[in-house]
Each structure stands twice: as structure tokens, then as C-alpha cells.
Short mmCIF file of C-alpha atoms and ligand atoms in Angstrom, two decimals:
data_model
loop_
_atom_site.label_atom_id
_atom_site.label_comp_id
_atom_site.label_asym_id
_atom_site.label_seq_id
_atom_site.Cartn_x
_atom_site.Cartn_y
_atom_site.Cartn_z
CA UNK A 810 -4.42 -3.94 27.65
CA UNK A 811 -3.85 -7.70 28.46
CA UNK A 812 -0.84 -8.49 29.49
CA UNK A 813 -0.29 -10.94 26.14
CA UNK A 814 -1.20 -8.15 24.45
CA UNK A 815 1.96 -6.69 25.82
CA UNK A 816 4.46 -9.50 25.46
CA UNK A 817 3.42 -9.39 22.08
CA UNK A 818 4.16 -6.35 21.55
CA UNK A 819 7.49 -6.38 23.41
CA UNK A 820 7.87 -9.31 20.94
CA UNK A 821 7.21 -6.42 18.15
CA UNK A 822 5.12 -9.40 16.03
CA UNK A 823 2.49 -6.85 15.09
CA UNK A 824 5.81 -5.24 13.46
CA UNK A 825 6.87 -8.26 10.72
CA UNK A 826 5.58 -9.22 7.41
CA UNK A 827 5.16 -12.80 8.34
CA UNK A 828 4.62 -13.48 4.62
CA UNK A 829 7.99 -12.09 4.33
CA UNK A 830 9.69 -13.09 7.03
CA UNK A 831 8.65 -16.62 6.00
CA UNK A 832 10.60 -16.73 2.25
CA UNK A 833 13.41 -14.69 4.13
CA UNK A 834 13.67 -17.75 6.06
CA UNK A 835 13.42 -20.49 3.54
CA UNK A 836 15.98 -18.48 1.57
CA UNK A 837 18.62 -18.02 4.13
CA UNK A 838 19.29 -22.01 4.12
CA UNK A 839 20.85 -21.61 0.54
CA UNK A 840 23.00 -18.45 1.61
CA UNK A 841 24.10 -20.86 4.44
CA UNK A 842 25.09 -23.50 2.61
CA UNK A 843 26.23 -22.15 -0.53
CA UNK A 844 27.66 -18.55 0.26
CA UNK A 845 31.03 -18.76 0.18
CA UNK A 846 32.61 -16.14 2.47
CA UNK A 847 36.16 -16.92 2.85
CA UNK A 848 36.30 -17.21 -1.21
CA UNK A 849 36.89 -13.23 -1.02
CA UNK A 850 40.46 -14.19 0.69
CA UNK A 851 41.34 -16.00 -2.07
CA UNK A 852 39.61 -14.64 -5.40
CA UNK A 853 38.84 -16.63 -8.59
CA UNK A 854 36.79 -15.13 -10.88
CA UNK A 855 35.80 -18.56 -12.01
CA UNK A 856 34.56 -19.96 -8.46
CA UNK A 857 33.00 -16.62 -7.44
CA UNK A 858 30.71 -16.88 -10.96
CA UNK A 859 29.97 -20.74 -10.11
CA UNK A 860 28.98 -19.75 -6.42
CA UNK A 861 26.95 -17.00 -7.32
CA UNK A 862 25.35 -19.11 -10.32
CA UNK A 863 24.52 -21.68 -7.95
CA UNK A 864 22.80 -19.38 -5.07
CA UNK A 865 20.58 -18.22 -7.98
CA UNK A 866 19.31 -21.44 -9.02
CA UNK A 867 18.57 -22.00 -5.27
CA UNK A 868 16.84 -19.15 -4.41
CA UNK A 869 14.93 -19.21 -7.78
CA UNK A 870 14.00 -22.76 -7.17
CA UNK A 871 12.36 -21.74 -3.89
CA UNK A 872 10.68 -18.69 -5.10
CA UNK A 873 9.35 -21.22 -7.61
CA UNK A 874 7.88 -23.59 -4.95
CA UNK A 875 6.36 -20.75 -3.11
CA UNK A 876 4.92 -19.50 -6.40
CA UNK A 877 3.15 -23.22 -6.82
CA UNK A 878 2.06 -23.22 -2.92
CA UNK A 879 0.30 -19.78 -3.95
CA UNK A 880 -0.99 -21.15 -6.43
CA UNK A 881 -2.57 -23.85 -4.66
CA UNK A 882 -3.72 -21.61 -2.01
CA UNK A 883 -5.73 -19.51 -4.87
CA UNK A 884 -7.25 -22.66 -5.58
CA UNK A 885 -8.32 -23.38 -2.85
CA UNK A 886 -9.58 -19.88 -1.85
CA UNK A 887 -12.03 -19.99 -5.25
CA UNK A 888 -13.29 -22.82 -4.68
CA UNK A 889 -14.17 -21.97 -1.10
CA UNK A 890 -12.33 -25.27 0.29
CA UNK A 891 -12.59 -25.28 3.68
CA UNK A 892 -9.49 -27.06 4.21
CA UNK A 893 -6.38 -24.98 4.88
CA UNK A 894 -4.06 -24.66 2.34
CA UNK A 895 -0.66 -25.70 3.04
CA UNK A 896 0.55 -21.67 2.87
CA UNK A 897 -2.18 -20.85 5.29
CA UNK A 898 -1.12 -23.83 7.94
CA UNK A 899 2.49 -22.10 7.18
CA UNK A 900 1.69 -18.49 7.35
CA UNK A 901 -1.73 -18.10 8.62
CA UNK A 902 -1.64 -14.41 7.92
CA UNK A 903 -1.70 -14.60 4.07
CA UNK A 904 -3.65 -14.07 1.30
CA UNK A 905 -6.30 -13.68 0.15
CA UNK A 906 -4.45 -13.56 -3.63
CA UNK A 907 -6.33 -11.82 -6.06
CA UNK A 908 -3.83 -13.00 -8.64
CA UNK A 909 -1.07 -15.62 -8.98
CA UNK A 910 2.34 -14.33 -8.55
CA UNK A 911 5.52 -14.92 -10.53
CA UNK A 912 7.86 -15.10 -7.74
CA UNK A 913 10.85 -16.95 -9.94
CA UNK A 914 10.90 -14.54 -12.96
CA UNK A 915 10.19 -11.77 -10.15
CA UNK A 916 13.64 -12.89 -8.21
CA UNK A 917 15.07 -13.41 -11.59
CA UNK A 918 14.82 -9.27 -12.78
CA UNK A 919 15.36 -8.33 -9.55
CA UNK A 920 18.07 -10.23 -8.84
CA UNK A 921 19.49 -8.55 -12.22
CA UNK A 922 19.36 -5.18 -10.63
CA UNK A 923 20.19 -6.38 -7.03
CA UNK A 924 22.92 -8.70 -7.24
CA UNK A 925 21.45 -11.06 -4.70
CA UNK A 926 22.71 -13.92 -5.64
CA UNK A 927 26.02 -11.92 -5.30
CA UNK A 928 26.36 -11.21 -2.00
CA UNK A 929 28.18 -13.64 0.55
CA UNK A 930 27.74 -11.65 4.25
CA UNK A 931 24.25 -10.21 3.69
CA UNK A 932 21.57 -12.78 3.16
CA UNK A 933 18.14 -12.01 1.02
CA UNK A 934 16.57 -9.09 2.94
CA UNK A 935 13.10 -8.30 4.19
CA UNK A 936 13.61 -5.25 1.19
CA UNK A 937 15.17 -7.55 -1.63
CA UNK A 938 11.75 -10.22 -1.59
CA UNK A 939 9.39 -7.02 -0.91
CA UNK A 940 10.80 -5.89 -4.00
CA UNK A 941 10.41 -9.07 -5.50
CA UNK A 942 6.95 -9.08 -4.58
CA UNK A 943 6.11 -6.11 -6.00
CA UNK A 944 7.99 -7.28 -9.64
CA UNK A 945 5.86 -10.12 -9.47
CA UNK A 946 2.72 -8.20 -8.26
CA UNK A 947 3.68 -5.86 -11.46
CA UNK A 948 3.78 -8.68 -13.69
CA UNK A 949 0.85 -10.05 -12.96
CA UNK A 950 -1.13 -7.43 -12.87
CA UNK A 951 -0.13 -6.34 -16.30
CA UNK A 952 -0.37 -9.97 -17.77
CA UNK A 953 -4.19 -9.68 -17.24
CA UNK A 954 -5.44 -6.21 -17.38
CA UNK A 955 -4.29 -3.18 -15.28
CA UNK A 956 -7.74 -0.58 -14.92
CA UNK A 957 -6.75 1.28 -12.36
CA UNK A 958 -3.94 2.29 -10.15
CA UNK A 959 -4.39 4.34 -6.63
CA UNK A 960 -1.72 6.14 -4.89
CA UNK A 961 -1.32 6.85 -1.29
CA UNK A 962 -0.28 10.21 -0.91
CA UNK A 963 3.15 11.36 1.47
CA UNK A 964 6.39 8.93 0.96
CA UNK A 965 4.28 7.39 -2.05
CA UNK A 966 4.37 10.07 -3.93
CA UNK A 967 6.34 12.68 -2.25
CA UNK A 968 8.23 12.91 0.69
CA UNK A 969 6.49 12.83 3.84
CA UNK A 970 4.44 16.49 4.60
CA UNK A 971 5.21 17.88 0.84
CA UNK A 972 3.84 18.06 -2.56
CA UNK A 973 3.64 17.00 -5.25
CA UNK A 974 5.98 19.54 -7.90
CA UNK A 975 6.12 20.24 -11.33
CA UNK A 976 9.42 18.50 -11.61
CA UNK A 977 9.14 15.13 -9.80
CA UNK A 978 9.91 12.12 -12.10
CA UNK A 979 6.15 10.68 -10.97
CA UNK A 980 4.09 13.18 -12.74
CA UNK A 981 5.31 12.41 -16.62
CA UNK A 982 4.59 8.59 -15.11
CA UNK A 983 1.47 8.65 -13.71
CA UNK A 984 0.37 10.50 -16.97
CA UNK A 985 1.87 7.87 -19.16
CA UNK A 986 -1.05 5.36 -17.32
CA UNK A 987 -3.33 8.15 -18.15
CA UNK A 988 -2.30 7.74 -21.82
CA UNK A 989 -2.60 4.54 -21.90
CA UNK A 990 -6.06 4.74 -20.44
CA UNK A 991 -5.04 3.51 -17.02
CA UNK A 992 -7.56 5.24 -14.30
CA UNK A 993 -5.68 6.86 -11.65
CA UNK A 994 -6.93 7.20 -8.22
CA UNK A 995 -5.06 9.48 -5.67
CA UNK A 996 -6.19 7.78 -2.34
CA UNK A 997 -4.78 9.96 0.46
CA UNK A 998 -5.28 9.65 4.24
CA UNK A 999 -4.71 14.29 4.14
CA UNK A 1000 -8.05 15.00 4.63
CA UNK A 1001 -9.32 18.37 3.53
CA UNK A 1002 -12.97 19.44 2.83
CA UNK A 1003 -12.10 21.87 0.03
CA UNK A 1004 -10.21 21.20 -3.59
CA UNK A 1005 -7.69 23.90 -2.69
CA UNK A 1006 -6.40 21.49 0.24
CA UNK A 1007 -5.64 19.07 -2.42
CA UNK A 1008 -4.71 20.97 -5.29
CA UNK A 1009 -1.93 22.85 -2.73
CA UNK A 1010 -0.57 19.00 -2.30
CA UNK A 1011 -0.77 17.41 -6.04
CA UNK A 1012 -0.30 20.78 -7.92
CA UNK A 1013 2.50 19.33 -10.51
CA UNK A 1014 0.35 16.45 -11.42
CA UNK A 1015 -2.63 18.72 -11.95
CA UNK A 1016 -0.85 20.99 -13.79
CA UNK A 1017 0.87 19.29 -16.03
CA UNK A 1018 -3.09 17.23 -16.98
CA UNK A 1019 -4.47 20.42 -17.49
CA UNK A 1020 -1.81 21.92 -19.53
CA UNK A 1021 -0.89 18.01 -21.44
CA UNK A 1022 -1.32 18.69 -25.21
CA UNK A 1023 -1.39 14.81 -25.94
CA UNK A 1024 -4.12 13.69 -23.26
CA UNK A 1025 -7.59 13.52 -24.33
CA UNK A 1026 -9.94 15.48 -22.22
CA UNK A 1027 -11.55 11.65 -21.24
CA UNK A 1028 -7.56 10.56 -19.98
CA UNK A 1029 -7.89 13.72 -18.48
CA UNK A 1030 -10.92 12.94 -16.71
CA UNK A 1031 -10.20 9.58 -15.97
CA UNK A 1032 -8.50 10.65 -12.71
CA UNK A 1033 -9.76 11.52 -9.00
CA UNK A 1034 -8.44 12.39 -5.78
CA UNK A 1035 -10.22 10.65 -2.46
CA UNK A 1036 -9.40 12.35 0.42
CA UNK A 1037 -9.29 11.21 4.20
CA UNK A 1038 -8.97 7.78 3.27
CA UNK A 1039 -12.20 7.26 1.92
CA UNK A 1040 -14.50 10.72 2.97
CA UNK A 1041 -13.92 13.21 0.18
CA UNK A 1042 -14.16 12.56 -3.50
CA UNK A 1043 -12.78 15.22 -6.15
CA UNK A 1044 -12.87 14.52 -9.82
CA UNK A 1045 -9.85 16.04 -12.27
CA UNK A 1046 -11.65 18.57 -14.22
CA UNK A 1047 -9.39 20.56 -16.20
CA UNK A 1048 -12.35 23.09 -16.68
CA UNK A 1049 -13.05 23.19 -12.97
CA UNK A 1050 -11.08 26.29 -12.41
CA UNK A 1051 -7.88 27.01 -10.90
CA UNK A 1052 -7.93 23.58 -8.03
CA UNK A 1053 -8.65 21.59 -11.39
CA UNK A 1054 -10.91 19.70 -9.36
CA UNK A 1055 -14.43 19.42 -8.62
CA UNK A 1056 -15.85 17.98 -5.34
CA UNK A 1057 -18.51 15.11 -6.06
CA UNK A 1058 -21.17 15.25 -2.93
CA UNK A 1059 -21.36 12.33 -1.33
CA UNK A 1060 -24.85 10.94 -2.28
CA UNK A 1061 -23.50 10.16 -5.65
CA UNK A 1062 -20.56 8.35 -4.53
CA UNK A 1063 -21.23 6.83 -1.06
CA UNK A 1064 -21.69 2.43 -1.53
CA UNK A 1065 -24.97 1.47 0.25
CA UNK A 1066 -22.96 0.51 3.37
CA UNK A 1067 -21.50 4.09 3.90
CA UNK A 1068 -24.32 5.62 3.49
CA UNK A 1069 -26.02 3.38 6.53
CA UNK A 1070 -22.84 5.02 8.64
CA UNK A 1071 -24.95 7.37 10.66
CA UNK A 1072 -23.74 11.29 11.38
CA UNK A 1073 -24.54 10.49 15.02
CA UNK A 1074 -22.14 7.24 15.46
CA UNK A 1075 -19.33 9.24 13.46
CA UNK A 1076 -19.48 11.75 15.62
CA UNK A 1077 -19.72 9.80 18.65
CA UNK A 1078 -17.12 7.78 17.68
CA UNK A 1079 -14.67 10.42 16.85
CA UNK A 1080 -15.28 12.00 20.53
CA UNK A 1081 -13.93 8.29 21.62
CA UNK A 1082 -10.89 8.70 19.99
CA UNK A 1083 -10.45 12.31 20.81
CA UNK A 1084 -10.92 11.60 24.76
CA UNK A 1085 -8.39 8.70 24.33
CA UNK A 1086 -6.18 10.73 21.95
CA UNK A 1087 -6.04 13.22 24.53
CA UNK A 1088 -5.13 11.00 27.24
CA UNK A 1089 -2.23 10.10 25.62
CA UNK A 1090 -0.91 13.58 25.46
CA UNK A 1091 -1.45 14.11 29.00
CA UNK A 1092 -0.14 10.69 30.42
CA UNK A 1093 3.59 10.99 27.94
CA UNK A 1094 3.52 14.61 27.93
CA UNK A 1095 4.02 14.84 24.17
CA UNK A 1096 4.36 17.87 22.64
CA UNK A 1097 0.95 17.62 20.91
CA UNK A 1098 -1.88 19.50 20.00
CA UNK A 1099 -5.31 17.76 19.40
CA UNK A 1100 -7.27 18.48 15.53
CA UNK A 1101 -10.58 17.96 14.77
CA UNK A 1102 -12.00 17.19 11.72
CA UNK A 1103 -15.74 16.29 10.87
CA UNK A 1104 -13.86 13.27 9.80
CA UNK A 1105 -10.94 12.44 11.84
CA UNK A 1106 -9.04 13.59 14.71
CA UNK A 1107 -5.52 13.51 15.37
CA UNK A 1108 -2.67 14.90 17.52
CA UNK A 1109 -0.16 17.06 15.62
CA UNK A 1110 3.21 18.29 16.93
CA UNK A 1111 2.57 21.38 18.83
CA UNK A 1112 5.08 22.93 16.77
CA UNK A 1113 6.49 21.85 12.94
CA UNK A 1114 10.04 21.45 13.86
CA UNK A 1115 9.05 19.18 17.31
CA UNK A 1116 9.81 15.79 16.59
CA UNK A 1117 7.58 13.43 18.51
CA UNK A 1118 9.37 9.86 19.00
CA UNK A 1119 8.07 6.88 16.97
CA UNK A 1120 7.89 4.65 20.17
CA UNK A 1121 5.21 7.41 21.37
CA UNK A 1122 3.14 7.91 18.31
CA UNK A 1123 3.31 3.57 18.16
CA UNK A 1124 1.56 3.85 21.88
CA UNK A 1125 -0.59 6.42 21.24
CA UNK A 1126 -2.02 4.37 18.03
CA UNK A 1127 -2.15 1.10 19.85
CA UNK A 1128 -4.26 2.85 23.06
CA UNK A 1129 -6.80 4.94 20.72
CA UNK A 1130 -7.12 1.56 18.57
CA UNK A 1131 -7.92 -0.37 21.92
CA UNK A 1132 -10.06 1.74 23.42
CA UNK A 1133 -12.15 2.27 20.61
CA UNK A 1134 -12.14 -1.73 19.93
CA UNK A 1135 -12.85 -2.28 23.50
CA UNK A 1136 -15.46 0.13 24.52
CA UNK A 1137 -18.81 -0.33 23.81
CA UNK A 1138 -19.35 2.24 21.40
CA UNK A 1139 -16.29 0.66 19.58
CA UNK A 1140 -17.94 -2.63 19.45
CA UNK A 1141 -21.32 -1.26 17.76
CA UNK A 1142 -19.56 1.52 15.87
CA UNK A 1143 -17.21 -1.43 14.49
CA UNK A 1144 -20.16 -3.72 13.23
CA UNK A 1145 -21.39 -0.14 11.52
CA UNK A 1146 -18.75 2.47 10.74
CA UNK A 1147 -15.06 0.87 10.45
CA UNK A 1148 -12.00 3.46 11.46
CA UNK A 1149 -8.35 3.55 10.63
CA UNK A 1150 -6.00 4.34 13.81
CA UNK A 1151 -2.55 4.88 12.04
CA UNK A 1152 0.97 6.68 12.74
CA UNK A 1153 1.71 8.80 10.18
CA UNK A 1154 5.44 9.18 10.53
CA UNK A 1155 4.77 12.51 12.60
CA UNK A 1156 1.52 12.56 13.78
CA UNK A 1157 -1.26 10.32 14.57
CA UNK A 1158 -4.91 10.38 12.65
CA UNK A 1159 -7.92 8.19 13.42
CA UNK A 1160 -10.15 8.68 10.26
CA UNK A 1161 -13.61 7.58 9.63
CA UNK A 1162 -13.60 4.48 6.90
CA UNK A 1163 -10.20 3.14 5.55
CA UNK A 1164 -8.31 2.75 2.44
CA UNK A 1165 -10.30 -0.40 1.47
CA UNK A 1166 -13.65 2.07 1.11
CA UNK A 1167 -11.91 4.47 -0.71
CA UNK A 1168 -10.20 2.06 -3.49
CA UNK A 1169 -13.97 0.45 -3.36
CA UNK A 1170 -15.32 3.85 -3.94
CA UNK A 1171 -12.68 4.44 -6.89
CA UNK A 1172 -13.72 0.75 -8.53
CA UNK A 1173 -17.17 1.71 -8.71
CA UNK A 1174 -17.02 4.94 -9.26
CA UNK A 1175 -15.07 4.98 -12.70
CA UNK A 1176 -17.45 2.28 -13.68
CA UNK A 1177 -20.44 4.15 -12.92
CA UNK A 1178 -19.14 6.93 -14.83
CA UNK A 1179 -18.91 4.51 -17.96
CA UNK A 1180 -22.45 3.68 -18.11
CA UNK A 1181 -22.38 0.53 -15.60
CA UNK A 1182 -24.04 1.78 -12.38
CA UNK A 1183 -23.79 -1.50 -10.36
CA UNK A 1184 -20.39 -2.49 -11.82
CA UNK A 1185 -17.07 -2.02 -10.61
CA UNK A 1186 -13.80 -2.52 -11.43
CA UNK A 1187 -12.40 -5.46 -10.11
CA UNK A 1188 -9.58 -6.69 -7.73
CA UNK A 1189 -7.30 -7.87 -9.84
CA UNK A 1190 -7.65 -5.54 -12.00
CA UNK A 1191 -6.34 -3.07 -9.33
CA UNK A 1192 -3.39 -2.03 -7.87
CA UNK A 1193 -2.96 0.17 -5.00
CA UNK A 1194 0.96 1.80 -4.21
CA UNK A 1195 1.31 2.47 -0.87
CA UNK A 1196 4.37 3.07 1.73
CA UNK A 1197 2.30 1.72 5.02
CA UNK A 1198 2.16 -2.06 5.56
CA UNK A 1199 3.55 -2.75 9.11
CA UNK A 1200 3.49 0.54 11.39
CA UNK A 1201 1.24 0.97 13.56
CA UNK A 1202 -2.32 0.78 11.90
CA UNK A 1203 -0.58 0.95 8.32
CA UNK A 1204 -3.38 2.34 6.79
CA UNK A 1205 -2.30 0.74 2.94
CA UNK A 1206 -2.59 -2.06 4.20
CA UNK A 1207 -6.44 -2.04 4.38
CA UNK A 1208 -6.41 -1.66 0.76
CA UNK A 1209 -5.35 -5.24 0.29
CA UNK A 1210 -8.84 -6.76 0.82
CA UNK A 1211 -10.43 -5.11 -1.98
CA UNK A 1212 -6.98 -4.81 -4.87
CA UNK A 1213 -3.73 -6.12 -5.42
CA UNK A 1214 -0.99 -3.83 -3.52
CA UNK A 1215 3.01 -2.82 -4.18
CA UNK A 1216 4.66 -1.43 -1.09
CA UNK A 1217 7.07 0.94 -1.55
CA UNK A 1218 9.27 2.58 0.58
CA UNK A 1219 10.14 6.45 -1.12
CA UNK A 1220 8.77 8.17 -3.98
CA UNK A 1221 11.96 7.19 -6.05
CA UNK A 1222 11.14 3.42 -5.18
CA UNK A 1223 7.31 4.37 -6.82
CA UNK A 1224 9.18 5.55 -9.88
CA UNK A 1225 10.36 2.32 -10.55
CA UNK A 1226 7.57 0.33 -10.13
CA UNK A 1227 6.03 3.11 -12.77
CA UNK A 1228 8.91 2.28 -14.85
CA UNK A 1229 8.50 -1.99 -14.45
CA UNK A 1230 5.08 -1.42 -15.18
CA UNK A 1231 5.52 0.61 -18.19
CA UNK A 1232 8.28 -1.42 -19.27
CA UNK A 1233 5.60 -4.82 -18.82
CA UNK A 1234 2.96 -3.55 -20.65
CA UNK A 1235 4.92 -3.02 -23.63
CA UNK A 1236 6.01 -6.04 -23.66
CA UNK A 1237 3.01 -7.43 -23.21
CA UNK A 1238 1.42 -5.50 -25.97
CA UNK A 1239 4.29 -7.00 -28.08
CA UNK A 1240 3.19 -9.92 -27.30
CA UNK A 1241 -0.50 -9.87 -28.35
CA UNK A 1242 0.73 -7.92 -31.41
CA UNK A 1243 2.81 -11.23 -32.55
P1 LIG B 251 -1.13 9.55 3.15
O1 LIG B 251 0.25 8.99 3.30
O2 LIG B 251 -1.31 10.21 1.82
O3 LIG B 251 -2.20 8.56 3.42
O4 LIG B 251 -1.25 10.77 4.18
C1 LIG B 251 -1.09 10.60 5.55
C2 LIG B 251 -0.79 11.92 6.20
O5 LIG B 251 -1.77 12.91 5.93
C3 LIG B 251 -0.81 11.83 7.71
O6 LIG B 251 0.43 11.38 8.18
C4 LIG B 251 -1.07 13.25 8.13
O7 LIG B 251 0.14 13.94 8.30
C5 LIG B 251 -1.81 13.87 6.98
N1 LIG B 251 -3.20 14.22 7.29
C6 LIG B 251 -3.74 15.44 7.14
N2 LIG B 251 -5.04 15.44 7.45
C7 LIG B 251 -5.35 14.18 7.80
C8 LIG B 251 -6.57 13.57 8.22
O8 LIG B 251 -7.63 14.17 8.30
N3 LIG B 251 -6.49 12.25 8.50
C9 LIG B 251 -5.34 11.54 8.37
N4 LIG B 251 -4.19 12.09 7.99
C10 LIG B 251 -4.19 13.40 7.69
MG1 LIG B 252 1.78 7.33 3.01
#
């Protein structure tokens, strides 16, 4: 590791949505200037409504600028400028946009439920504008038309290392897209070779298709589950037995550049990993026991109730994801098979392929399955919900080259964005209807 490499990461850059960080700035010179914190000494209802009143209209107003510099940006990106646009010379990490966003009606329903505007000690936070992202993500997406919608799997859905039960609040949700002839695709980093894997971990949601007197059996269908980020493909098959799932081989799913990945340079590079994965273990002692997969390996506590410290399972991600960059074998296996190095909260997985191949596989797959064999459903017509955007190798985050993204936080946090969506494609049908 260089030692820049180092600074930087003493520096914990790798760890900040600059994107984010960026409007956190611009907003924080309004809550300066017109937060009013020595007003609570002295209380008037009237003054506290005119201060608040007027932080809105600031931070809306900026939202709104940033909205126009995105737009701009989108612009420019179509028309393959080769200029910079002013948000790139500003954040150099952004975009590509697949859609516009409404950042100032965003901050305005958000700011309804928050209270931003409200507060006079705590500023606009990292969560408050990637929550108002994700409104304006939501609104946009439904605005043009929403095809289909993939879910990560633990903290998106559940909490991390369970299921998914009869009686969470995201099963009568994710059926609702279902009904409304949404496609749903359950893109999971859990990587298990066999349907039972999966149906142990989405059980609820599978039950409750199966068993759902109002679905069609094509909403029913209109579902699948890709497993280890982007190596195993299950359809929802109500009829498929008890798993409610049937396993698709590969040769009918695989995109031309998968298939060229070759069983000798996954394997190959896996034994990389593993070596360096091991290394780890031995050098911090962790309390860690190596798996191997014919997909992925990873180091798992040695025993479920060992806790193995963030700051190690960081390292460990960061030396596996050098070394394999680095080596040789990284370099070529890079140019042909792409990996995901990524903490998972308690363990750490390197998989074969990444998020962005298995929403790919979902786009084309469902339109494949409707009679267009080179189509697929597009970007922006896509929207993946996923809890890991900034840890180390974030493995959501891949998904935002090929889809537009929400990044949530807890499964109750995914319930809402169900519910905004819902709630937005009502009103847009209320809309056309008029
Ligand atoms: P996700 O949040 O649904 O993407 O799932 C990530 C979690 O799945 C990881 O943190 C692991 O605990 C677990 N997991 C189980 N098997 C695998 C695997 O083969 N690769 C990566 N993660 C796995
Ligand atoms: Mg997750």
C-alpha cells in the first residue's frame, strides 16, 4: 500500500458521499446565517415561524440550483460534451444521472416529515439530504416509468443475518409493485447454490405470492431472486414446489461478457483472495474462519456470537481489494472477470461479478422473458434499494452504473420509500387520468 494510499485513508475520504457532503455544505451557510439559536431564550411563536419560514426558502432555493446544475450536467453527459460540467469540476465523483432529480419538491416533503427547516443547533445532515435524494430519486422515477425494482438483501430488507417473515411490513409492499405490474428483483450478495438457501431467507415474501388470491400467476412470475451478487438466478414459481423457486442454469441467463469469464480465471482468482484473506486472519489474529464457495470466499466469525471489529473487517477489505488489484492476476482477471471485495457488517465476502451484473442480468432477463431477446429494461427505468454506499467495497453501490439507486439505512427506512413510491404513483396515475 502507498503511503498516500494511507493518508487517505487516515483521512477516511474513501468513507464520505462527496455528492453529499457537497449540498451539506452549501446548506450549512443558511443555518449559519439564519438559525436563530438564542431565539429559544426568549420564545415568540411569531419569530420562531418567520425564522423557520425563511431557512426553508433558503435551503429550497439551493436544492433548486443544484437541481438545475444536474440538470446541466445530464446535458452534457447525453450529448457526450467533453467539457466538464460545472457539477463535475465541483464534485468530480458524480453522476452519471440516469434521470433528473427534483431536489426542491424532494426537500420540500421531506422537510414536512423532518422539520429541517426547524431545527436551530443541528444543521441539514448527511441523513436528512440522503433522504432527500431518495424522495427525489422516487419521484422521478415514478414520473417516467418504474419497470423494475431490485432489493439488496440483509438491512434492506431485514435486519442484518435474518429473514425475511411472514409479518414484516415489506412483504404486503413489495407485492403491491407486483400488483401493479412492477418486476421485482431480489439482488442479494448471500450466495447459495440451491433454492432452499434462499427460500430459508425470503420465506414471508414467497409465501405470501404463492398463497396471494389477488396476484395473477404472471405478477406472480414477474419476480426473481439473484444470488451472490450476480452468480445464481432463481425464478418465483409458485408451482415449483415447496422453495417456490426454480433455478435458471446459467446458459440462459449469462450476458455475452459473463459467459467469456473463464472457470479457470474464477477459480484462480478466488485462490488470490483466499491466500490474502487468510493473511489477514493470521497477521490481526481475528477470530475468523475462511469459506469457500465456487463463487466467493470470505472469512466468517469463528463463532456466531464473536464480534469482529469494523476497523478489522475495513482492513481486511482494503488488503484483499489491493492485492487482487495489484497482482498480476488481478490486473488480467480485472480486464476479464470484475469482483466485489465488501464488509458485510460481520464478515467479509469477495464474490465473483457485482451488483451492476446482476441488476443487468435482471433488465434483460424480464425482457427476454417478454418476447424481446436482445432488449432490456432500461436505467431509468430501474431502481435498485440498497443499504451499502460508503463501507468498505459497498457492494450497492456498483449497481449505480447500470439503474437509478435509493440508499437506505434499515428495513423500516425501505418501508417508506415503498410507501413514497406507492403514494407517487397514484398520484401520478391521477394525473394522466385528468
Ligand atoms: P446482501 O446485503 O443481501 O447483499 O447480503 C450480504 C451478506 O450475505 C453478507 O454480509 C454475508 O453475511 C452474506 N453472505 C452469505 N454468503 C455470501 C456469499 O457467498 N458472498 C457474499 N455474501 C454472502
Ligand atoms: Mg445489504
Amino acid at each position: 500500500m502507498t503511503t498516500r494510499y494511507r493518508v487517505e485513508y487516515a483521512l477516511k475520504t474513501h468513507r464520505r458521499d462527496q455528492f453529499i457532503e457537497w449540498i451539506k455544505g452549501l446548506l450549512a451557510v443558511p443555518f449559519v446565517l439564519y438559525s436563530q439559536p438564542t431565539g429559544i431564550l426568549n420564545p415568540d411563536a411569531e419569530t420562531v415561524t418567520r425564522n423557520s419560514n425563511e431557512a426553508h426558502r433558503r435551503y429550497a432555493e439551493i436544492l433548486r440550483d443544484v437541481e438545475h446544475m444536474i440538470d446541466d450536467h445530464i446535458a452534457r453527459q447525453n450529448s457526450h460534451n467533453t467539457i466538464p460540467s460545472k457539477l463535475t469540476m465541483l464534485v468530480p465523483t458524480a453522476g452519471p444521472f440516469f434521470t433528473r432529480l427534483p431536489l426542491e419538491a424532494a426537500f420540500k416533503y421531506q422537510d414536512s416529515r423532518r422539520h429541517i427547516s426547524s431545527r436551530r443547533y443541528v444543521c441539514p445532515s448527511f441523513n436528512d439530504i440522503r433522504l432527500t435524494l431518495n424522495s427525489a430519486q422516487a419521484m422521478a422515477v415514478t414520473s417516467g416509468s418504474l419497470q423494475l425494482a431490485t432489493f439488496d438483501g440483509d438491512v434492506t430488507l431485514y435486519d442484518d443475518g435474518q429473514s425475511l417473515e411472514p409479518s414484516s411490513p415489506v412483504v404486503p409492499r413489495i407485492m403491491d409493485l407486483l400488483r401493479r405490474d412492477v418486476k421485482v428483483g431480489i439482488v442479494t450478495a448471500a450466495g447459495y447454490t440451491t433454492a432452499d438457501g434462499y427460500y430459508g431467507r425470503l420465506h414471508g415474501l414467497l409465501d405470501a405470492l404463492a398463497a396471494s388470491p389477488d396476484l395473477t400467476h404472471r405478477q406472480k412470475r414477474n419476480m426473481v431472486v439473484m444470488g451472490g451478487e450476480a452468480n445464481y438466478l432463481f425464478e418465483v414459481d409458485p408451482d415449483a414446489g415447496p422453495s417456490r423457486l426454480r433455478a435458471v442454469p446459467r446458459a440462459e441467463w449469462l450476458t455475452p461478457e459473463m459467459a467469456a469469464w473463464s472457470e479457470q480465471g474464477i477459480v484462480a482468482l478466488l485462490d488470490v483472495a483466499e491466500a490474502a484473506l487468510r493473511e489477514c486472519v493470521r497477521s490481526m489474529s481475528l477470530p475468523a474462519v475462511i469459506v469457500r464457495k465456487d463463487r466467493a470466499v470470505g472469512i466468517v466469525p469463528s463463532d456466531p456470537s464473536i464480534i469482529i471489529p469494523r476497523e478489522s473487517l475495513e482492513e481486511t477489505v482494503l488488503v484483499v481489494q489491493r492485492i487482487l488489484e495489484l497482482s498480476a492476476l488481478g490486473e488480467r482477471a480485472e480486464r476479464t472477470i470484475p469482483f466485489c471485495a465488501f464488509n458485510g457488517g460481520r464478515d467479509v465476502f469477495v464474490d465473483i461479478g457485482d451488483k451492476s451484473w446482476g441488476v443487468t442480468v435482471c433488465q434483460k432477463w424480464f425482457a427476454m422473458r417478454d418476447g424481446d431477446p436482445d432488449g432490456m429494461i432500461r436505467g431509468e427505468n430501474t431502481l435498485h434499494v440498497g443499504d451499502q454506499f460508503l463501507s468498505a467495497g459497498s457492494n450497492d453501490f456498483k449497481a449505480r452504473s447500470v439503474g437509478t439507486t435509493a440508499w437506505i439505512a434499515s428495513p423500516a427506512e425501505t418501508v417508506e420509500l415503498l410507501d413514497e413510491l406507492v403514494m407517487l404513483m397514484d398520484r401520478e396515475k391521477k394525473v394522466e387520468a385528468n
